[in-house]
């Protein structure tokens, strides 16, 4: 939509604007009638005194607009109000000369000074109010305005003014010529702003532009009439009346719509070459005119030519700078395209191709620097159920949220990528195996922590399996084998999936000691899982095993102790198979007989491990996991260092897992309440050193919540 169409639409939508436009049109019709009457009954007062009325209205409306509007619009209307006030001052002086002094104004009077000053103030008003906000475009608009003004002024001088001037022109002739010159400058400033700007003019700006356009034409006719004495001056006044009415309408539009419109202009073609064409025509016309006169090129012609060429050169330099800026924006856009080429469009993390390239680069860097390089592969457990149950769009939403959780669990320098389907990869430069396992555990907990929205108020809870591999350390493969590193992580991931999911398995260290221990009967592991399933919908022994391993690692225990504590955590409750289900599920306090039955389960666990598993070392640990550090526990009332360190660890982690789950005799505790219980038990129920390490791990976010167990049918 053009500015004219936009202005018409604005007037149609606004009742006040419609009313003001109607009043203005009625006044112009009335003024035409006054001009006709003045021709029949000659009387200058009949035209000259009403002539001031719309100018007074324009000044008042401009002042109100300067008060009501804000920002750049207010600055523009302050200047326009000053410009109109100067115009009115010039008209009052002219009336004074005519009707008070009764001698008519001189050829050049103080009124001319006010008239010309009003034009001088109007030019910055246009640039401030409706000029382009870009610095380069603002300067280029000024140059365009100058080129157009100088070019059109030169053409007008050659075509209309110069031929009509006497051989010795007077000062009045130059003053008369200054009016159309300033009018052209204002109109061309508006044109330059429109050509250089990217936004459509506001309604008031279009009206101001129309007013100055009318003024420019009227001033040109006035200058021509001075030179030729062929035009009735009264009818020229009609142009300035139209200018005053348009200014009044512009002020009303600014008051009704104080903020400038910033809608993009739809332009089918670029018109910024117009100033260049006009300048070129002016140059050619000047040279041709001087040559036709038969004389050399005059100094005035040379000055105008120099000004035009300087303007053209400056404009070209600004154009080059503008194109340089655009080239920079293009480079930025290309970089964005490059970013998109290495980014997974669904999740926002890197894609597999970039991940593999970074793996190669980081492997070479690790080899040169002698630093470790770790890789984590993450696979969402049973993700197919999400796609089948909620649809692939919901699955896409879930993948994006999981990617965010993974990124939040790693360092900013780590590389996170979508490796394929529901599988992600994390590249950890400079991270050894132990730290990478901790980071993998943080990722696992972040994925399992809280439900993931799938849309329409529905949520799902997900778990993940993670495989960890490290290169560049003494016991690991060299960093020069990135493909082997991927193979190791993939193998560890397969082990995590095969041994129950929702766990971290490392390729080079003990992550699932129960499954990797060849001397441990698999039947006892099965029994531990069945007991957990009978007592709670959440995991228990797997969490105790995992947390016990983390505590033992932090305490610096050797590999044998790590295996033992992880296995003991997994199998510590197998003796509950001998306890009646009614006792295990009883919500009221137990009787002495029932307590005696329950207290036998550590010994029964030890017996099963000794007789069926042939593991007396594990039997000693699980048989003591209910002993207390102060010696008041059961079954043997061991105290302090008499209790195996592995049993002291399992005591803490078993208590934590029990407190976080709903039990028949008590609801689950919050994490702060559970921490308070551990802290209150330091030195009595729990080994203080073990309790402190465990609480430190929980503070670091490495312990996490209990994961829900997957349904597996009948317990037995």
Short mmCIF file of N, CA and C in Angstrom, two decimals, residues 324-428:
data_model
loop_
_atom_site.label_atom_id
_atom_site.label_comp_id
_atom_site.label_asym_id
_atom_site.label_seq_id
_atom_site.Cartn_x
_atom_site.Cartn_y
_atom_site.Cartn_z
N UNK A 324 29.38 -2.35 2.20
CA UNK A 324 30.28 -3.09 3.10
C UNK A 324 29.51 -3.61 4.32
N UNK A 325 28.64 -2.75 4.84
CA UNK A 325 27.81 -3.19 5.98
C UNK A 325 26.90 -4.35 5.59
N UNK A 326 26.31 -4.23 4.41
CA UNK A 326 25.44 -5.31 3.93
C UNK A 326 26.24 -6.59 3.72
N UNK A 327 27.50 -6.43 3.22
CA UNK A 327 28.35 -7.61 3.05
C UNK A 327 28.64 -8.27 4.39
N UNK A 328 28.84 -7.43 5.43
CA UNK A 328 29.02 -7.99 6.76
C UNK A 328 27.80 -8.75 7.24
N UNK A 329 26.63 -8.19 6.97
CA UNK A 329 25.40 -8.89 7.34
C UNK A 329 25.28 -10.20 6.57
N UNK A 330 25.71 -10.17 5.30
CA UNK A 330 25.66 -11.40 4.50
C UNK A 330 26.59 -12.45 5.07
N UNK A 331 27.80 -12.00 5.50
CA UNK A 331 28.72 -12.96 6.11
C UNK A 331 28.13 -13.55 7.39
N UNK A 332 27.46 -12.70 8.16
CA UNK A 332 26.81 -13.20 9.37
C UNK A 332 25.74 -14.24 9.02
N UNK A 333 24.98 -13.96 7.96
CA UNK A 333 23.95 -14.91 7.53
C UNK A 333 24.58 -16.22 7.06
N UNK A 334 25.73 -16.11 6.38
CA UNK A 334 26.41 -17.32 5.93
C UNK A 334 26.92 -18.13 7.12
N UNK A 335 27.44 -17.41 8.13
CA UNK A 335 27.88 -18.13 9.33
C UNK A 335 26.71 -18.83 10.00
N UNK A 336 25.56 -18.18 9.97
CA UNK A 336 24.37 -18.80 10.54
C UNK A 336 23.99 -20.05 9.76
N UNK A 337 24.14 -19.98 8.43
CA UNK A 337 23.88 -21.17 7.61
C UNK A 337 24.86 -22.28 7.94
N UNK A 338 26.12 -21.90 8.17
CA UNK A 338 27.11 -22.91 8.55
C UNK A 338 26.74 -23.54 9.89
N UNK A 339 26.25 -22.69 10.81
CA UNK A 339 25.84 -23.23 12.11
C UNK A 339 24.70 -24.23 11.94
N UNK A 340 23.74 -23.87 11.08
CA UNK A 340 22.63 -24.77 10.84
C UNK A 340 23.10 -26.07 10.21
N UNK A 341 24.19 -26.00 9.41
CA UNK A 341 24.70 -27.20 8.74
C UNK A 341 25.31 -28.18 9.72
N UNK A 342 25.75 -27.69 10.90
CA UNK A 342 26.37 -28.59 11.88
C UNK A 342 25.45 -28.83 13.07
N UNK A 343 24.23 -28.35 13.00
CA UNK A 343 23.29 -28.45 14.13
C UNK A 343 22.12 -29.35 13.76
N UNK A 344 21.71 -30.16 14.71
CA UNK A 344 20.51 -30.96 14.52
C UNK A 344 19.29 -30.05 14.61
N UNK A 345 18.49 -30.02 13.56
CA UNK A 345 17.38 -29.09 13.49
C UNK A 345 16.30 -29.34 14.52
N UNK A 346 16.18 -30.55 15.01
CA UNK A 346 15.12 -30.89 15.96
C UNK A 346 15.48 -30.50 17.39
N UNK A 347 16.69 -30.85 17.81
CA UNK A 347 17.06 -30.69 19.22
C UNK A 347 17.92 -29.46 19.49
N UNK A 348 18.55 -28.89 18.46
CA UNK A 348 19.40 -27.74 18.67
C UNK A 348 20.82 -28.07 19.07
N UNK A 349 21.14 -29.35 19.34
CA UNK A 349 22.52 -29.73 19.62
C UNK A 349 23.21 -30.05 18.30
N UNK A 350 24.50 -30.37 18.36
CA UNK A 350 25.24 -30.65 17.13
C UNK A 350 24.73 -31.94 16.49
N UNK A 351 24.99 -32.07 15.18
CA UNK A 351 24.60 -33.30 14.50
C UNK A 351 25.76 -34.30 14.52
N UNK A 352 25.50 -35.50 14.01
CA UNK A 352 26.48 -36.58 14.10
C UNK A 352 27.73 -36.28 13.28
N UNK A 353 27.56 -35.67 12.10
CA UNK A 353 28.72 -35.40 11.26
C UNK A 353 29.70 -34.47 11.96
N UNK A 354 29.18 -33.40 12.58
CA UNK A 354 30.06 -32.49 13.31
C UNK A 354 30.68 -33.19 14.52
N UNK A 355 29.91 -34.03 15.18
CA UNK A 355 30.41 -34.75 16.36
C UNK A 355 31.60 -35.63 15.97
N UNK A 356 31.48 -36.34 14.86
CA UNK A 356 32.57 -37.21 14.44
C UNK A 356 33.80 -36.41 14.05
N UNK A 357 33.60 -35.24 13.42
CA UNK A 357 34.74 -34.40 13.08
C UNK A 357 35.42 -33.86 14.33
N UNK A 358 34.63 -33.44 15.33
CA UNK A 358 35.20 -32.96 16.58
C UNK A 358 35.90 -34.07 17.34
N UNK A 359 35.39 -35.28 17.25
CA UNK A 359 36.04 -36.42 17.89
C UNK A 359 37.44 -36.63 17.30
N UNK A 360 37.54 -36.52 15.98
CA UNK A 360 38.85 -36.66 15.34
C UNK A 360 39.79 -35.55 15.77
N UNK A 361 39.30 -34.31 15.79
CA UNK A 361 40.15 -33.17 16.16
C UNK A 361 40.58 -33.28 17.62
N UNK A 362 39.63 -33.57 18.51
CA UNK A 362 39.97 -33.66 19.93
C UNK A 362 40.88 -34.84 20.22
N UNK A 363 40.75 -35.94 19.45
CA UNK A 363 41.64 -37.09 19.64
C UNK A 363 43.07 -36.71 19.28
N UNK A 364 43.25 -35.97 18.19
CA UNK A 364 44.60 -35.53 17.81
C UNK A 364 45.16 -34.57 18.85
N UNK A 365 44.33 -33.66 19.36
CA UNK A 365 44.79 -32.71 20.37
C UNK A 365 45.16 -33.45 21.67
N UNK A 366 44.36 -34.41 22.08
CA UNK A 366 44.65 -35.17 23.30
C UNK A 366 45.95 -35.96 23.15
N UNK A 367 46.20 -36.48 21.96
CA UNK A 367 47.44 -37.23 21.73
C UNK A 367 48.65 -36.31 21.83
N UNK A 368 48.55 -35.11 21.24
CA UNK A 368 49.67 -34.18 21.29
C UNK A 368 49.93 -33.69 22.71
N UNK A 369 48.85 -33.40 23.45
CA UNK A 369 48.99 -32.82 24.79
C UNK A 369 49.14 -33.87 25.88
N UNK A 370 48.89 -35.14 25.55
CA UNK A 370 48.97 -36.19 26.56
C UNK A 370 47.86 -36.10 27.59
N UNK A 371 46.68 -35.63 27.18
CA UNK A 371 45.54 -35.50 28.09
C UNK A 371 44.47 -36.52 27.74
N UNK A 372 43.61 -36.86 28.71
CA UNK A 372 42.57 -37.86 28.42
C UNK A 372 41.43 -37.27 27.58
N UNK A 373 40.68 -38.15 26.99
CA UNK A 373 39.51 -37.79 26.20
C UNK A 373 38.44 -38.83 26.47
N UNK A 374 37.28 -38.37 26.94
CA UNK A 374 36.20 -39.30 27.28
C UNK A 374 35.00 -39.09 26.37
N UNK A 375 34.28 -40.17 26.18
CA UNK A 375 33.11 -40.17 25.32
C UNK A 375 31.96 -40.85 26.06
N UNK A 376 30.79 -40.22 26.02
CA UNK A 376 29.58 -40.80 26.62
C UNK A 376 28.55 -40.97 25.53
N UNK A 377 28.02 -42.17 25.39
CA UNK A 377 26.89 -42.43 24.50
C UNK A 377 25.65 -42.66 25.35
N UNK A 378 24.56 -42.01 24.99
CA UNK A 378 23.33 -42.04 25.78
C UNK A 378 22.20 -42.56 24.90
N UNK A 379 21.47 -43.54 25.41
CA UNK A 379 20.32 -44.06 24.68
C UNK A 379 19.10 -44.03 25.61
N UNK A 380 18.01 -43.44 25.12
CA UNK A 380 16.80 -43.37 25.92
C UNK A 380 16.13 -44.73 25.96
N UNK A 381 15.81 -45.19 27.16
CA UNK A 381 15.25 -46.53 27.33
C UNK A 381 13.83 -46.59 26.80
N UNK A 382 13.58 -47.57 25.94
CA UNK A 382 12.24 -47.87 25.42
C UNK A 382 11.54 -46.62 24.88
N UNK A 383 12.29 -45.83 24.13
CA UNK A 383 11.71 -44.62 23.58
C UNK A 383 10.64 -44.91 22.53
N UNK A 384 10.71 -46.09 21.96
CA UNK A 384 9.71 -46.48 20.95
C UNK A 384 8.30 -46.41 21.52
N UNK A 385 8.17 -46.66 22.82
CA UNK A 385 6.85 -46.60 23.44
C UNK A 385 6.28 -45.18 23.41
N UNK A 386 7.15 -44.18 23.48
CA UNK A 386 6.68 -42.80 23.41
C UNK A 386 6.13 -42.51 22.03
N UNK A 387 6.89 -42.88 20.99
CA UNK A 387 6.41 -42.65 19.62
C UNK A 387 5.14 -43.43 19.33
N UNK A 388 5.08 -44.68 19.79
CA UNK A 388 3.90 -45.51 19.52
C UNK A 388 2.69 -45.03 20.32
N UNK A 389 2.92 -44.57 21.54
CA UNK A 389 1.80 -44.21 22.39
C UNK A 389 1.29 -42.79 22.20
N UNK A 390 2.18 -41.87 21.83
CA UNK A 390 1.79 -40.46 21.74
C UNK A 390 1.99 -39.86 20.36
N UNK A 391 2.65 -40.58 19.47
CA UNK A 391 2.89 -40.07 18.13
C UNK A 391 4.28 -39.49 17.99
N UNK A 392 4.76 -39.48 16.75
CA UNK A 392 6.11 -38.98 16.50
C UNK A 392 6.28 -37.50 16.80
N UNK A 393 5.28 -36.63 16.56
CA UNK A 393 5.47 -35.23 16.97
C UNK A 393 5.73 -35.09 18.47
N UNK A 394 5.02 -35.86 19.28
CA UNK A 394 5.27 -35.83 20.72
C UNK A 394 6.67 -36.34 21.02
N UNK A 395 7.10 -37.37 20.30
CA UNK A 395 8.45 -37.88 20.47
C UNK A 395 9.50 -36.83 20.15
N UNK A 396 9.24 -36.02 19.13
CA UNK A 396 10.17 -34.94 18.78
C UNK A 396 10.26 -33.92 19.91
N UNK A 397 9.12 -33.59 20.51
CA UNK A 397 9.11 -32.65 21.64
C UNK A 397 9.93 -33.20 22.80
N UNK A 398 9.78 -34.48 23.06
CA UNK A 398 10.52 -35.11 24.15
C UNK A 398 12.02 -35.07 23.88
N UNK A 399 12.43 -35.37 22.65
CA UNK A 399 13.85 -35.36 22.31
C UNK A 399 14.46 -33.98 22.52
N UNK A 400 13.72 -32.94 22.15
CA UNK A 400 14.23 -31.58 22.33
C UNK A 400 14.42 -31.26 23.82
N UNK A 401 13.48 -31.69 24.65
CA UNK A 401 13.60 -31.42 26.09
C UNK A 401 14.73 -32.24 26.71
N UNK A 402 14.90 -33.47 26.27
CA UNK A 402 15.99 -34.30 26.78
C UNK A 402 17.33 -33.69 26.40
N UNK A 403 17.43 -33.17 25.18
CA UNK A 403 18.68 -32.53 24.75
C UNK A 403 19.03 -31.37 25.67
N UNK A 404 18.02 -30.59 26.08
CA UNK A 404 18.26 -29.48 26.99
C UNK A 404 18.75 -29.98 28.35
N UNK A 405 18.20 -31.08 28.82
CA UNK A 405 18.63 -31.62 30.11
C UNK A 405 20.08 -32.11 30.03
N UNK A 406 20.44 -32.71 28.91
CA UNK A 406 21.82 -33.18 28.75
C UNK A 406 22.77 -32.00 28.73
N UNK A 407 22.43 -30.96 27.97
CA UNK A 407 23.31 -29.80 27.90
C UNK A 407 23.47 -29.14 29.27
N UNK A 408 22.41 -29.18 30.07
CA UNK A 408 22.49 -28.58 31.39
C UNK A 408 23.34 -29.37 32.37
N UNK A 409 23.65 -30.63 32.04
CA UNK A 409 24.40 -31.48 32.95
C UNK A 409 25.89 -31.53 32.63
N UNK A 410 26.33 -30.92 31.53
CA UNK A 410 27.73 -30.98 31.13
C UNK A 410 28.31 -29.57 31.11
N UNK A 411 29.61 -29.48 30.87
CA UNK A 411 30.27 -28.18 30.79
C UNK A 411 29.96 -27.51 29.46
N UNK A 412 30.17 -26.20 29.44
CA UNK A 412 29.93 -25.47 28.19
C UNK A 412 30.93 -25.88 27.11
N UNK A 413 32.12 -26.33 27.52
CA UNK A 413 33.15 -26.72 26.55
C UNK A 413 32.94 -28.12 25.99
N UNK A 414 32.05 -28.90 26.59
CA UNK A 414 31.80 -30.26 26.10
C UNK A 414 30.92 -30.22 24.86
N UNK A 415 31.09 -31.20 24.00
CA UNK A 415 30.34 -31.27 22.75
C UNK A 415 29.19 -32.25 22.92
N UNK A 416 27.96 -31.75 22.77
CA UNK A 416 26.76 -32.58 22.86
C UNK A 416 26.14 -32.68 21.47
N UNK A 417 25.83 -33.89 21.05
CA UNK A 417 25.29 -34.09 19.70
C UNK A 417 24.20 -35.15 19.73
N UNK A 418 23.32 -35.04 18.77
CA UNK A 418 22.36 -36.12 18.54
C UNK A 418 23.03 -37.14 17.64
N UNK A 419 23.25 -38.34 18.19
CA UNK A 419 24.05 -39.34 17.50
C UNK A 419 23.21 -40.17 16.53
N UNK A 420 21.89 -40.16 16.74
CA UNK A 420 21.01 -40.89 15.86
C UNK A 420 19.75 -41.34 16.59
N UNK A 421 18.57 -41.06 16.01
CA UNK A 421 17.33 -41.49 16.65
C UNK A 421 17.19 -40.90 18.03
N UNK A 422 17.07 -41.80 19.03
CA UNK A 422 16.97 -41.35 20.43
C UNK A 422 18.31 -41.49 21.15
N UNK A 423 19.40 -41.46 20.40
CA UNK A 423 20.74 -41.62 20.97
C UNK A 423 21.50 -40.30 20.88
N UNK A 424 22.18 -39.96 21.97
CA UNK A 424 22.97 -38.74 22.03
C UNK A 424 24.41 -39.09 22.38
N UNK A 425 25.32 -38.20 22.05
CA UNK A 425 26.72 -38.38 22.38
C UNK A 425 27.27 -37.15 23.07
N UNK A 426 28.20 -37.34 24.00
CA UNK A 426 28.88 -36.24 24.68
C UNK A 426 30.38 -36.48 24.60
N UNK A 427 31.10 -35.47 24.12
CA UNK A 427 32.55 -35.54 24.01
C UNK A 427 33.14 -34.66 25.10
N UNK A 428 33.99 -35.25 25.96
CA UNK A 428 34.51 -34.56 27.14
C UNK A 428 36.02 -34.45 27.04
#
